[in-house]
XYZ file of C-alpha atoms in Angstrom:
706
model
C 148.725 128.358 156.820
C 147.926 124.911 158.246
C 144.468 126.134 159.219
C 143.728 127.327 155.679
C 145.004 124.028 154.285
C 142.592 122.112 156.523
C 139.694 124.299 155.356
C 140.666 123.765 151.717
C 140.883 119.969 152.086
C 137.583 119.894 153.987
C 135.844 121.851 151.197
C 137.264 119.563 148.539
C 136.045 116.483 150.429
C 132.643 117.951 151.235
C 131.869 118.920 147.629
C 132.933 115.618 146.096
C 131.174 115.764 142.699
C 132.078 119.385 142.010
C 135.641 118.840 143.214
C 135.987 115.927 140.782
C 134.664 118.105 137.958
C 136.956 120.985 138.925
C 140.046 118.859 139.376
C 139.267 116.638 136.377
C 138.716 119.583 134.039
C 141.875 121.308 135.231
C 143.874 118.071 134.969
C 142.795 117.480 131.364
C 143.477 121.088 130.432
C 146.871 121.058 132.140
C 147.789 117.705 130.567
C 146.913 119.023 127.090
C 148.899 122.209 127.710
C 151.874 120.231 129.060
C 151.929 117.955 126.000
C 151.823 120.904 123.637
C 154.508 122.809 125.514
C 156.765 119.720 125.536
C 156.467 119.666 121.741
C 156.948 123.453 121.497
C 160.088 123.304 123.646
C 161.448 120.436 121.539
C 160.929 122.462 118.350
C 162.414 125.593 119.901
C 165.511 123.715 121.127
C 166.585 122.474 117.675
C 170.367 122.903 117.349
C 170.501 125.233 120.352
C 172.511 122.799 122.435
C 175.801 123.453 120.601
C 178.408 125.068 122.846
C 179.365 127.502 120.067
C 175.750 128.306 119.172
C 176.279 132.092 119.162
C 179.216 131.772 116.745
C 177.686 129.342 114.205
C 176.072 130.472 110.954
C 174.734 128.896 107.782
C 175.934 130.452 104.505
C 172.852 131.288 102.400
C 172.736 132.955 98.984
C 170.563 135.841 97.802
C 169.712 137.460 94.492
C 167.394 140.389 93.792
C 165.749 138.430 90.969
C 165.516 135.050 92.689
C 165.309 135.650 96.435
C 167.143 133.738 99.178
C 168.122 130.070 99.124
C 170.172 127.693 101.273
C 172.693 126.378 98.767
C 176.238 127.575 98.216
C 179.170 126.619 96.023
C 181.731 124.097 97.250
C 184.530 126.654 97.031
C 182.989 129.469 99.082
C 183.720 127.931 102.512
C 187.515 127.669 102.125
C 187.552 131.111 100.461
C 185.750 132.779 103.372
C 188.114 131.266 105.958
C 191.164 132.253 103.942
C 190.130 135.834 103.130
C 188.159 137.045 106.167
C 189.719 137.108 109.636
C 186.364 137.061 111.493
C 185.557 133.651 109.962
C 187.785 131.142 111.750
C 186.365 127.770 110.691
C 184.003 126.234 108.170
C 182.477 122.947 107.115
C 180.619 121.885 104.015
C 177.865 119.329 104.375
C 175.741 117.091 102.142
C 174.032 113.774 102.775
C 172.707 110.847 100.745
C 171.767 107.194 101.336
C 174.641 104.788 100.603
C 175.102 101.031 100.715
C 177.559 99.931 103.430
C 179.009 96.435 103.105
C 180.819 94.542 105.862
C 181.492 90.923 105.030
C 178.143 89.438 104.029
C 176.192 92.233 105.701
C 174.725 94.971 103.466
C 172.913 97.980 104.972
C 171.635 101.218 103.452
C 172.372 104.182 105.715
C 172.267 107.969 105.465
C 175.896 109.001 105.012
C 176.989 112.631 105.316
C 180.161 114.168 103.944
C 181.694 117.084 105.844
C 184.981 118.850 106.491
C 186.970 118.126 109.703
C 185.667 121.371 111.191
C 182.201 119.825 111.505
C 183.088 117.928 114.682
C 184.817 120.887 116.359
C 182.098 123.401 115.432
C 179.076 121.323 116.425
C 178.624 119.581 119.792
C 178.291 115.939 118.740
C 180.428 114.043 121.288
C 183.030 111.622 119.908
C 183.069 108.376 121.902
C 186.068 106.844 120.128
C 188.778 108.395 117.986
C 190.696 111.677 117.870
C 188.438 114.617 117.038
C 191.325 116.422 115.298
C 192.172 113.586 112.874
C 189.146 111.292 112.346
C 188.060 113.097 109.161
C 191.485 113.927 107.729
C 191.882 110.847 105.518
C 189.515 110.784 102.487
C 189.206 106.999 102.968
C 187.980 107.241 106.575
C 184.494 107.069 108.052
C 182.970 107.949 111.440
C 179.890 106.012 112.595
C 177.239 106.867 115.135
C 176.981 104.436 118.045
C 173.734 102.964 116.695
C 175.217 102.475 113.215
C 178.321 100.814 114.686
C 176.149 98.335 116.612
C 174.022 97.596 113.537
C 177.122 96.854 111.445
C 179.553 95.277 113.905
C 177.443 94.127 116.812
C 179.688 93.772 119.878
C 182.934 94.079 117.871
C 185.191 97.113 118.308
C 184.630 99.072 115.054
C 187.842 101.149 115.170
C 190.206 100.172 112.359
C 187.661 97.943 110.594
C 187.255 98.209 106.805
C 183.927 98.895 105.098
C 182.956 99.032 101.425
C 180.831 101.997 100.345
C 178.510 101.680 97.347
C 180.207 98.369 96.418
C 183.208 100.420 95.294
C 185.108 102.505 97.878
C 187.138 100.922 100.685
C 187.083 103.009 103.885
C 188.368 102.545 107.438
C 186.406 103.323 110.613
C 188.332 105.997 112.537
C 185.753 107.119 115.099
C 182.391 106.549 116.773
C 179.993 109.387 117.619
C 177.317 109.298 120.289
C 173.856 108.953 118.750
C 172.474 112.251 117.496
C 169.750 113.910 119.593
C 166.330 114.174 118.013
C 166.345 117.983 118.151
C 168.923 118.601 115.428
C 168.480 119.184 111.716
C 171.459 116.919 111.040
C 170.281 113.347 110.448
C 172.976 110.837 109.518
C 174.240 107.415 110.541
C 177.808 107.950 109.338
C 180.015 110.795 108.205
C 182.871 110.860 105.698
C 185.448 113.563 104.851
C 184.352 116.100 102.250
C 187.557 115.383 100.360
C 186.146 111.940 99.548
C 184.009 113.674 96.892
C 187.190 114.241 94.899
C 187.886 110.501 94.998
C 184.430 109.766 93.526
C 184.439 112.577 90.955
C 181.678 114.575 92.652
C 183.748 117.634 93.553
C 184.007 120.862 91.574
C 184.973 124.457 92.288
C 182.395 126.212 90.110
C 181.048 129.303 91.855
C 177.725 128.930 90.024
C 177.069 125.412 91.371
C 175.015 125.968 94.551
C 174.802 122.285 95.448
C 176.189 122.124 98.978
C 175.495 123.524 102.444
C 178.234 125.554 104.097
C 178.482 126.448 107.799
C 180.986 128.854 109.333
C 182.226 129.753 112.816
C 182.883 133.394 113.671
C 185.430 134.837 116.058
C 183.969 135.402 119.557
C 182.605 138.930 119.604
C 182.457 139.297 115.817
C 179.338 141.128 114.575
C 177.464 139.203 111.923
C 176.161 142.384 110.234
C 179.729 143.584 109.701
C 180.740 140.172 108.321
C 177.752 140.101 105.950
C 178.689 143.527 104.661
C 182.292 142.421 104.128
C 181.449 139.224 102.187
C 178.505 140.466 100.078
C 180.580 140.859 96.875
C 182.742 137.741 97.166
C 180.822 135.799 94.468
C 180.745 138.773 92.120
C 184.500 139.259 92.540
C 185.336 135.625 91.790
C 183.045 135.418 88.719
C 184.073 138.754 87.180
C 180.568 140.113 87.695
C 178.818 137.278 85.836
C 177.069 136.038 89.006
C 175.553 138.857 91.083
C 174.381 136.623 93.929
C 175.337 137.662 97.452
C 176.175 135.270 100.301
C 174.934 136.045 103.809
C 175.200 134.346 107.192
C 172.046 132.961 108.822
C 172.199 132.335 112.621
C 171.859 128.856 114.113
C 168.851 129.752 116.277
C 166.786 130.493 113.153
C 167.734 127.499 110.993
C 164.821 125.341 112.026
C 161.917 127.564 113.047
C 162.499 130.371 110.512
C 163.104 128.414 107.324
C 161.334 130.934 105.056
C 163.668 133.760 104.155
C 163.083 136.676 101.809
C 165.694 139.295 100.960
C 167.998 137.908 103.680
C 165.303 138.322 106.371
C 163.357 135.592 108.186
C 159.651 135.794 107.301
C 158.229 132.558 108.693
C 158.376 128.793 108.689
C 157.657 126.280 111.429
C 157.518 129.146 113.936
C 153.969 129.791 112.680
C 152.911 126.282 113.729
C 154.729 126.647 117.057
C 152.907 129.918 117.747
C 149.593 128.341 116.734
C 149.952 125.444 119.154
C 151.247 127.681 121.929
C 148.017 129.648 121.530
C 146.008 126.399 121.521
C 147.714 125.350 124.772
C 146.768 128.652 126.415
C 143.191 128.432 125.109
C 142.686 124.883 126.388
C 144.148 125.844 129.771
C 142.016 128.985 129.893
C 138.878 126.985 129.098
C 139.690 124.639 132.002
C 140.249 127.642 134.285
C 136.896 129.120 133.251
C 135.246 125.908 134.491
C 136.835 126.469 137.879
C 135.707 130.098 137.960
C 132.140 129.235 136.960
C 131.672 126.443 139.482
C 133.326 128.440 142.262
C 131.151 131.515 141.723
C 128.015 129.407 141.132
C 128.485 127.757 144.509
C 129.204 131.081 146.204
C 125.912 130.873 148.131
C 127.345 127.908 150.024
C 130.217 129.997 151.372
C 128.864 133.515 151.820
C 127.988 132.963 155.481
C 131.526 131.672 156.075
C 132.835 134.884 154.505
C 130.432 137.021 156.539
C 131.291 135.370 159.854
C 135.029 135.564 159.206
C 134.781 139.256 158.330
C 132.804 139.930 161.534
C 135.545 138.087 163.435
C 138.076 140.556 162.013
C 139.331 138.889 158.830
C 140.532 141.397 156.252
C 139.665 141.011 152.575
C 143.303 140.355 151.742
C 143.359 137.398 154.120
C 140.259 135.937 152.439
C 141.767 136.473 148.964
C 144.890 134.599 150.065
C 142.754 131.772 151.462
C 140.710 131.342 148.283
C 143.779 131.640 146.072
C 145.496 129.054 148.258
C 142.544 126.693 147.750
C 142.695 127.138 143.986
C 146.474 126.597 143.983
C 145.961 123.411 146.030
C 143.379 122.183 143.526
C 145.766 123.148 140.695
C 148.567 121.180 142.422
C 146.349 118.082 142.711
C 145.286 118.532 139.076
C 148.948 118.973 138.042
C 149.895 115.698 139.747
C 147.091 113.902 137.879
C 148.029 115.716 134.643
C 151.667 114.633 134.972
C 150.584 111.001 135.301
C 148.275 111.418 132.281
C 151.115 112.940 130.238
C 153.503 110.175 131.301
C 151.177 107.440 130.055
C 150.089 109.295 126.895
C 153.604 110.218 125.719
C 154.125 107.043 123.609
C 150.922 107.776 121.662
C 151.754 111.489 121.439
C 155.277 110.736 120.170
C 153.758 108.562 117.454
C 151.385 111.373 116.548
C 154.094 114.051 116.261
C 156.852 111.690 115.067
C 159.029 112.753 117.986
C 160.961 111.491 120.993
C 159.578 113.691 123.742
C 160.074 112.729 127.374
C 159.667 114.060 130.900
C 162.937 114.352 132.810
C 161.662 113.902 136.378
C 165.245 114.004 137.661
C 165.747 117.559 136.428
C 165.442 120.523 138.783
C 164.314 122.537 135.771
C 161.306 120.242 135.300
C 160.108 120.683 138.894
C 160.739 124.444 138.803
C 158.743 124.718 135.575
C 155.949 122.568 137.026
C 155.815 124.765 140.141
C 155.513 127.923 138.026
C 152.871 126.181 135.907
C 150.836 125.242 139.020
C 151.081 128.762 140.471
C 150.120 130.336 137.142
C 147.132 128.016 136.684
C 146.021 128.289 140.312
C 146.149 132.087 140.319
C 144.524 132.321 136.870
C 141.697 129.963 137.847
C 141.202 131.297 141.374
C 141.625 135.034 140.904
C 138.043 135.890 139.962
C 136.375 133.600 142.568
C 138.782 134.835 145.265
C 138.056 138.524 144.688
C 134.378 137.841 144.074
C 133.785 135.755 147.235
C 135.824 138.086 149.424
C 133.766 141.101 148.296
C 130.554 140.167 150.163
C 129.544 142.644 152.877
C 128.918 141.069 156.313
C 125.708 143.068 156.904
C 124.095 141.887 153.673
C 125.254 138.327 154.227
C 123.842 138.101 157.752
C 120.556 139.743 156.663
C 120.370 137.335 153.675
C 120.168 140.178 151.149
C 123.537 139.473 149.480
C 122.117 137.912 146.295
C 122.493 140.024 143.197
C 121.334 138.490 139.987
C 123.412 140.818 137.913
C 126.477 140.031 140.012
C 125.955 136.281 140.075
C 124.676 135.560 136.587
C 126.174 138.020 134.136
C 129.912 137.338 134.680
C 129.297 133.595 134.589
C 127.329 133.875 131.355
C 130.149 135.914 129.834
C 132.671 133.270 130.874
C 130.552 130.444 129.425
C 130.118 132.294 126.128
C 133.855 133.036 126.035
C 134.642 129.400 126.788
C 132.506 128.013 123.972
C 133.653 130.761 121.602
C 137.259 129.591 122.047
C 136.201 125.969 121.581
C 134.312 126.818 118.371
C 137.317 128.788 117.072
C 139.461 125.672 117.578
C 136.893 123.496 115.784
C 136.616 125.873 112.818
C 140.417 126.178 112.583
C 140.702 122.400 112.582
C 138.127 122.153 109.798
C 140.053 124.712 107.734
C 143.313 122.771 108.161
C 141.660 119.518 107.089
C 139.999 121.220 104.100
C 143.388 122.582 102.967
C 144.993 119.148 103.251
C 142.081 117.527 101.413
C 142.273 120.113 98.632
C 145.971 119.430 98.093
C 145.449 115.650 98.233
C 142.644 115.833 95.653
C 144.709 118.005 93.322
C 145.346 116.434 89.927
C 149.055 115.557 89.866
C 149.177 115.419 86.068
C 150.517 111.851 85.943
C 149.431 108.368 87.007
C 150.818 107.156 90.359
C 149.201 103.693 90.288
C 151.592 100.727 89.895
C 154.514 103.120 89.423
C 157.731 102.522 91.379
C 161.194 104.026 91.161
C 164.668 102.753 91.974
C 167.842 104.789 92.549
C 170.362 104.034 89.808
C 173.768 102.618 90.698
C 176.797 102.467 88.407
C 176.152 98.758 87.919
C 172.513 99.397 87.026
C 173.435 102.200 84.655
C 175.907 99.909 82.888
C 173.283 97.167 82.557
C 170.238 99.379 82.168
C 169.392 98.200 78.634
C 169.407 94.537 79.711
C 167.344 95.341 82.818
C 164.904 97.300 80.673
C 164.468 94.472 78.171
C 164.172 91.765 80.840
C 161.477 93.686 82.744
C 159.389 94.025 79.577
C 160.049 90.468 78.332
C 158.969 88.924 81.625
C 155.650 90.751 81.559
C 156.417 92.290 84.968
C 156.491 95.842 83.612
C 154.602 97.561 80.825
C 157.074 100.412 80.463
C 160.442 101.550 81.851
C 162.278 104.880 81.666
C 165.075 106.810 83.377
C 164.807 110.332 84.804
C 167.003 112.800 86.621
C 164.864 112.632 89.787
C 161.649 110.952 90.973
C 158.363 112.293 89.629
C 157.637 113.723 93.078
C 160.802 115.841 93.400
C 162.791 118.354 91.413
C 166.535 118.239 92.036
C 167.721 121.001 89.723
C 166.462 124.532 89.177
C 167.915 127.888 88.230
C 167.950 130.758 85.792
C 170.166 131.329 82.761
C 167.865 129.653 80.221
C 167.656 131.620 76.956
C 165.050 131.574 74.204
C 164.169 133.751 71.185
C 162.668 137.066 72.281
C 163.691 136.741 75.926
C 163.925 139.954 77.949
C 167.627 140.326 78.981
C 166.473 141.270 82.504
C 164.329 138.119 82.867
C 165.643 135.932 85.730
C 162.791 133.427 85.914
C 163.740 130.234 87.731
C 162.989 127.087 85.730
C 162.872 123.551 87.035
C 165.253 121.411 84.978
C 164.299 117.798 84.368
C 165.954 115.157 82.163
C 164.187 112.094 80.793
C 164.852 109.045 78.644
C 162.737 107.425 75.950
C 159.293 106.232 77.036
C 158.876 108.867 79.747
C 155.316 109.913 78.890
C 154.140 106.303 78.479
C 155.709 105.176 81.760
C 154.479 108.062 83.898
C 151.152 108.787 82.232
C 152.097 112.382 81.387
C 149.767 114.051 78.872
C 151.390 115.359 75.656
C 149.432 118.451 74.568
C 151.489 119.304 71.466
C 154.136 117.464 69.473
C 155.456 114.139 70.770
C 157.447 112.450 73.527
C 161.234 112.133 73.467
C 162.292 108.910 71.713
C 166.026 108.653 71.087
C 165.666 105.108 69.703
C 163.514 106.325 66.790
C 164.931 109.840 66.388
C 168.693 110.064 66.897
C 168.503 113.873 67.185
C 166.362 113.527 70.318
C 169.507 113.446 72.440
C 169.125 117.255 72.442
C 165.323 117.324 72.259
C 163.331 119.272 74.848
C 159.777 119.321 76.177
C 158.188 122.341 77.867
C 155.337 122.363 80.359
C 152.410 124.768 80.021
C 153.860 127.175 82.595
C 157.141 127.434 80.642
C 155.321 128.078 77.332
C 153.344 130.892 78.961
C 156.496 132.571 80.351
C 158.430 132.209 77.091
C 155.485 133.661 75.169
C 155.572 131.125 72.339
C 152.559 131.004 70.029
C 153.907 127.804 68.482
C 156.679 126.324 70.654
C 157.423 123.325 68.386
C 160.814 123.797 66.702
C 161.967 126.639 68.925
C 165.617 126.608 70.045
C 166.512 126.862 73.754
C 170.000 127.530 75.159
C 170.760 126.090 78.584
C 173.945 125.084 80.404
C 176.074 125.537 77.279
C 173.842 123.356 75.072
C 171.289 124.076 72.383
C 168.010 122.175 72.648
C 165.154 121.972 70.139
C 161.559 121.867 71.392
C 159.575 118.853 70.143
C 156.554 118.917 72.457
C 154.506 120.487 75.232
C 153.278 118.514 78.247
C 150.445 119.239 80.626
C 151.556 120.811 83.909
C 152.261 118.198 86.576
C 152.945 118.564 90.295
C 156.598 118.295 91.218
C 157.684 119.410 94.662
C 155.117 120.856 97.059
C 151.448 120.173 96.230
C 150.570 123.427 98.037
C 152.530 125.648 95.645
C 151.956 126.712 92.023
C 153.495 124.453 89.363
C 156.851 125.967 88.280
C 157.899 126.419 84.643
C 159.829 123.337 83.506
C 162.273 122.489 80.741
C 162.474 118.730 80.185
C 165.608 117.666 78.334
C 166.465 114.415 76.599
C 169.208 111.832 77.286
C 171.998 114.403 76.950
C 171.287 115.122 80.609
C 172.088 112.929 83.609
C 169.974 110.201 85.206
C 169.669 109.059 88.832
C 166.294 107.243 88.790
C 164.759 104.262 86.982
C 160.950 104.419 86.822
C 159.030 101.157 86.327
C 155.337 100.877 85.446
C 154.336 97.489 86.851
C 151.841 95.275 85.056
C 148.452 95.868 86.669
C 147.173 92.474 85.514
C 149.584 90.669 87.854
C 149.552 90.465 91.647
C 151.702 93.233 93.125
C 153.685 90.749 95.227
C 154.472 88.663 92.130
C 155.599 91.758 90.238
C 157.949 92.844 93.003
C 159.387 89.348 93.419
C 160.138 89.164 89.693
C 161.662 92.660 89.628
C 163.887 91.756 92.580
C 165.156 88.637 90.793
C 166.029 90.673 87.688
C 167.879 93.274 89.752
C 169.780 90.580 91.634
C 170.988 89.305 88.280
C 172.155 92.641 86.867
C 172.792 94.610 90.097
C 174.080 91.861 92.364
C 176.323 94.030 94.543
C 173.382 96.093 95.828
C 170.213 95.471 97.800
C 166.939 95.839 95.931
C 165.360 99.031 97.278
C 162.272 100.549 95.645
C 159.704 103.263 96.387
C 156.070 103.460 95.323
C 155.401 106.870 93.769
C 151.971 107.149 95.410
C 153.549 106.551 98.855
C 156.285 109.090 98.134
C 153.630 111.636 97.145
C 151.556 110.869 100.246
C 154.564 111.641 102.481
C 154.391 115.254 101.304
C 151.314 115.671 103.491
C 152.766 114.124 106.655
C 153.613 117.418 108.420
C 150.241 118.978 107.624
C 148.413 115.788 108.620
C 150.216 115.789 111.971
C 149.218 119.420 112.458
C 145.622 118.565 111.599
C 145.593 115.559 113.932
C 147.011 117.623 116.798
C 144.486 120.395 116.229
C 141.650 117.833 116.155
C 142.696 116.212 119.414
C 143.099 119.475 121.317
C 139.899 120.951 119.893
C 138.216 117.782 121.179
C 139.770 118.342 124.610
C 138.482 121.922 124.592
C 134.926 120.808 123.797
C 135.063 118.030 126.399
C 136.311 120.395 129.116
C 133.659 122.968 128.170
C 130.916 120.350 128.318
C 132.280 119.091 131.641
C 131.939 122.589 133.079
C 128.460 122.990 131.624
C 127.508 119.656 133.192
C 128.713 120.906 136.579
C 126.683 124.092 136.266
C 123.616 122.149 135.150
C 123.976 119.774 138.086
C 124.294 122.685 140.487
C 121.274 124.429 138.941
C 119.235 121.251 139.274
C 120.335 120.921 142.912
C 119.175 124.480 143.663
C 115.792 123.720 142.066
C 115.249 120.572 144.079
C 112.050 121.849 145.739
C 110.647 123.076 142.435
C 111.354 119.706 140.823
C 109.691 117.922 143.741
C 106.547 120.052 143.405
C 106.433 119.480 139.642
C 106.703 115.700 140.108
C 103.907 115.764 142.702
C 101.783 117.624 140.162
C 102.426 114.877 137.598
C 105.573 115.873 135.686
C 107.494 112.902 134.276
C 111.255 112.363 134.389
C 111.375 113.228 130.688
C 109.582 116.536 131.344
C 111.949 117.432 134.196
C 115.003 116.484 132.125
C 113.795 118.616 129.221
C 113.171 121.530 131.587
C 116.652 121.386 133.086
């Protein structure tokens, strides 16, 4: 063993340039693969750290006409626990940004509401407080450690009073450890679900699928049996009016398998994880091909060693072990360099993937994984050279008749072609990803995003909205103002149950519901194709007026939609106009049919078209002053619509950036190997090159020849 190690080190030192190329190529390939696999493991581990992982399920809903979706009614959780013995605990969960006030300090934080079972079902350690009581009082709140420090500094938060949304007084009853980055739950504080009753946001309508419900099963309970038992629970409690079926979705599929059809997982982020796992293997394989090529190309330097050792009695198996040992040693050196490269590149990589990846060098699992990785890479890279070099016959070697052009050239050519084929596949795939992103970015949204901002409405703003509206226009800061149910970039309400003249009774088309105030088309730049915009100030009947988009008109089959009557959510609406389709939701999906109701609906957003003739900074300063006057209890928080729309591409842009970087690594490694082969070829043709130079060939001629 020690003897073979000495031989391996001597060969590495003797062939300095080629050793650097071999080790450098392997190190880059291993570093790229390690980075990707760190990200893959992080994605795979989402919410798999909970102690009760095998017993936790998310309650989804399914309908033959609509498909599967994540929402459930607020009443289904307590009903399932009460009526089905296999379901022993449940929690409902929603989250929204809220203003937290402590003395003079005001901070917006993401605040979740959940039932007490949340903390016993999921493994989020409680640092302070009693896990059995911290969420029992509707006026209590539990903070994460980071949130507690941001609000209280070094003070003990337990028992302190906070004001939520400038209205609700709550007491801090517990402090959670900060949430890990590999969980779908993202909140800074959590309040009891019963607090929704205090704020008038709680209802027990079975048809309102506005919350997320999670349940815990008895140990040993079979989820298929439970799904069969609960499938008719909604139908039973709505007297057959709602035929939707609830089903339980396991915790290990929540994150990676987010696309569900007919209760079955059909895709999601797992597709990206598989893609990058393949990229990691391709990059590593390309680096290994370099090793194979250079090792076999330089076989003439070692054939006499092989011949002599075989004459001395060495068996082929011993030689295979020696050459594999050399490749594993090179892989170990490359792995050490790769680990250092990964360590220093992690901050940049975390920025690229928007993650918090790290290498836990104190973990036995890390070193065990690294050892397996080194052995795998060493054996993969050294297998062909080991069996190839050990196959030489001593007689042919000693008589110098061992060279076989077919044996030396053809496998290497195949490997080179394979190597560059993989690299080109990565490049083409990267180009396709970027073209898809560019296509979606260039898509006409159907409205004008320039100088358009939106602000979340508060009760104080809603009360003073007319004065805010008038002051914004009077000051010249804004050219138009309107309220809507949600931002222009998101739809917050959709469903079936909309009726119109001539509708097929079996039609269960899902419509996107949207509610707008006067001045909507002017403020957003929406195009009115037929009729007019909603204007309740001029037409008092517009409180029940409705606009349809082109997709809705096509589905309803109206030749002339103006004047048609639509029934929805217990109200009768009259159609006064048709608007051009505009993108709401994902820019990669078809535009859904939309019904756009007037002020009889509910509003959560104020949209402001800023005056383009003024400096943006001046506009924002003036808007802030107006809001401080009429919304003094709240911080002024705004969002540019164009920035909100751009965030829709963040995941795809990260995927494209990752693919670009690793395709670049693949090309670089391939070129590094080709450089090594070219250098070796030039070295073997040294005499030929010398003769050519004597006969008058220039450096340029020789370079072109090589």
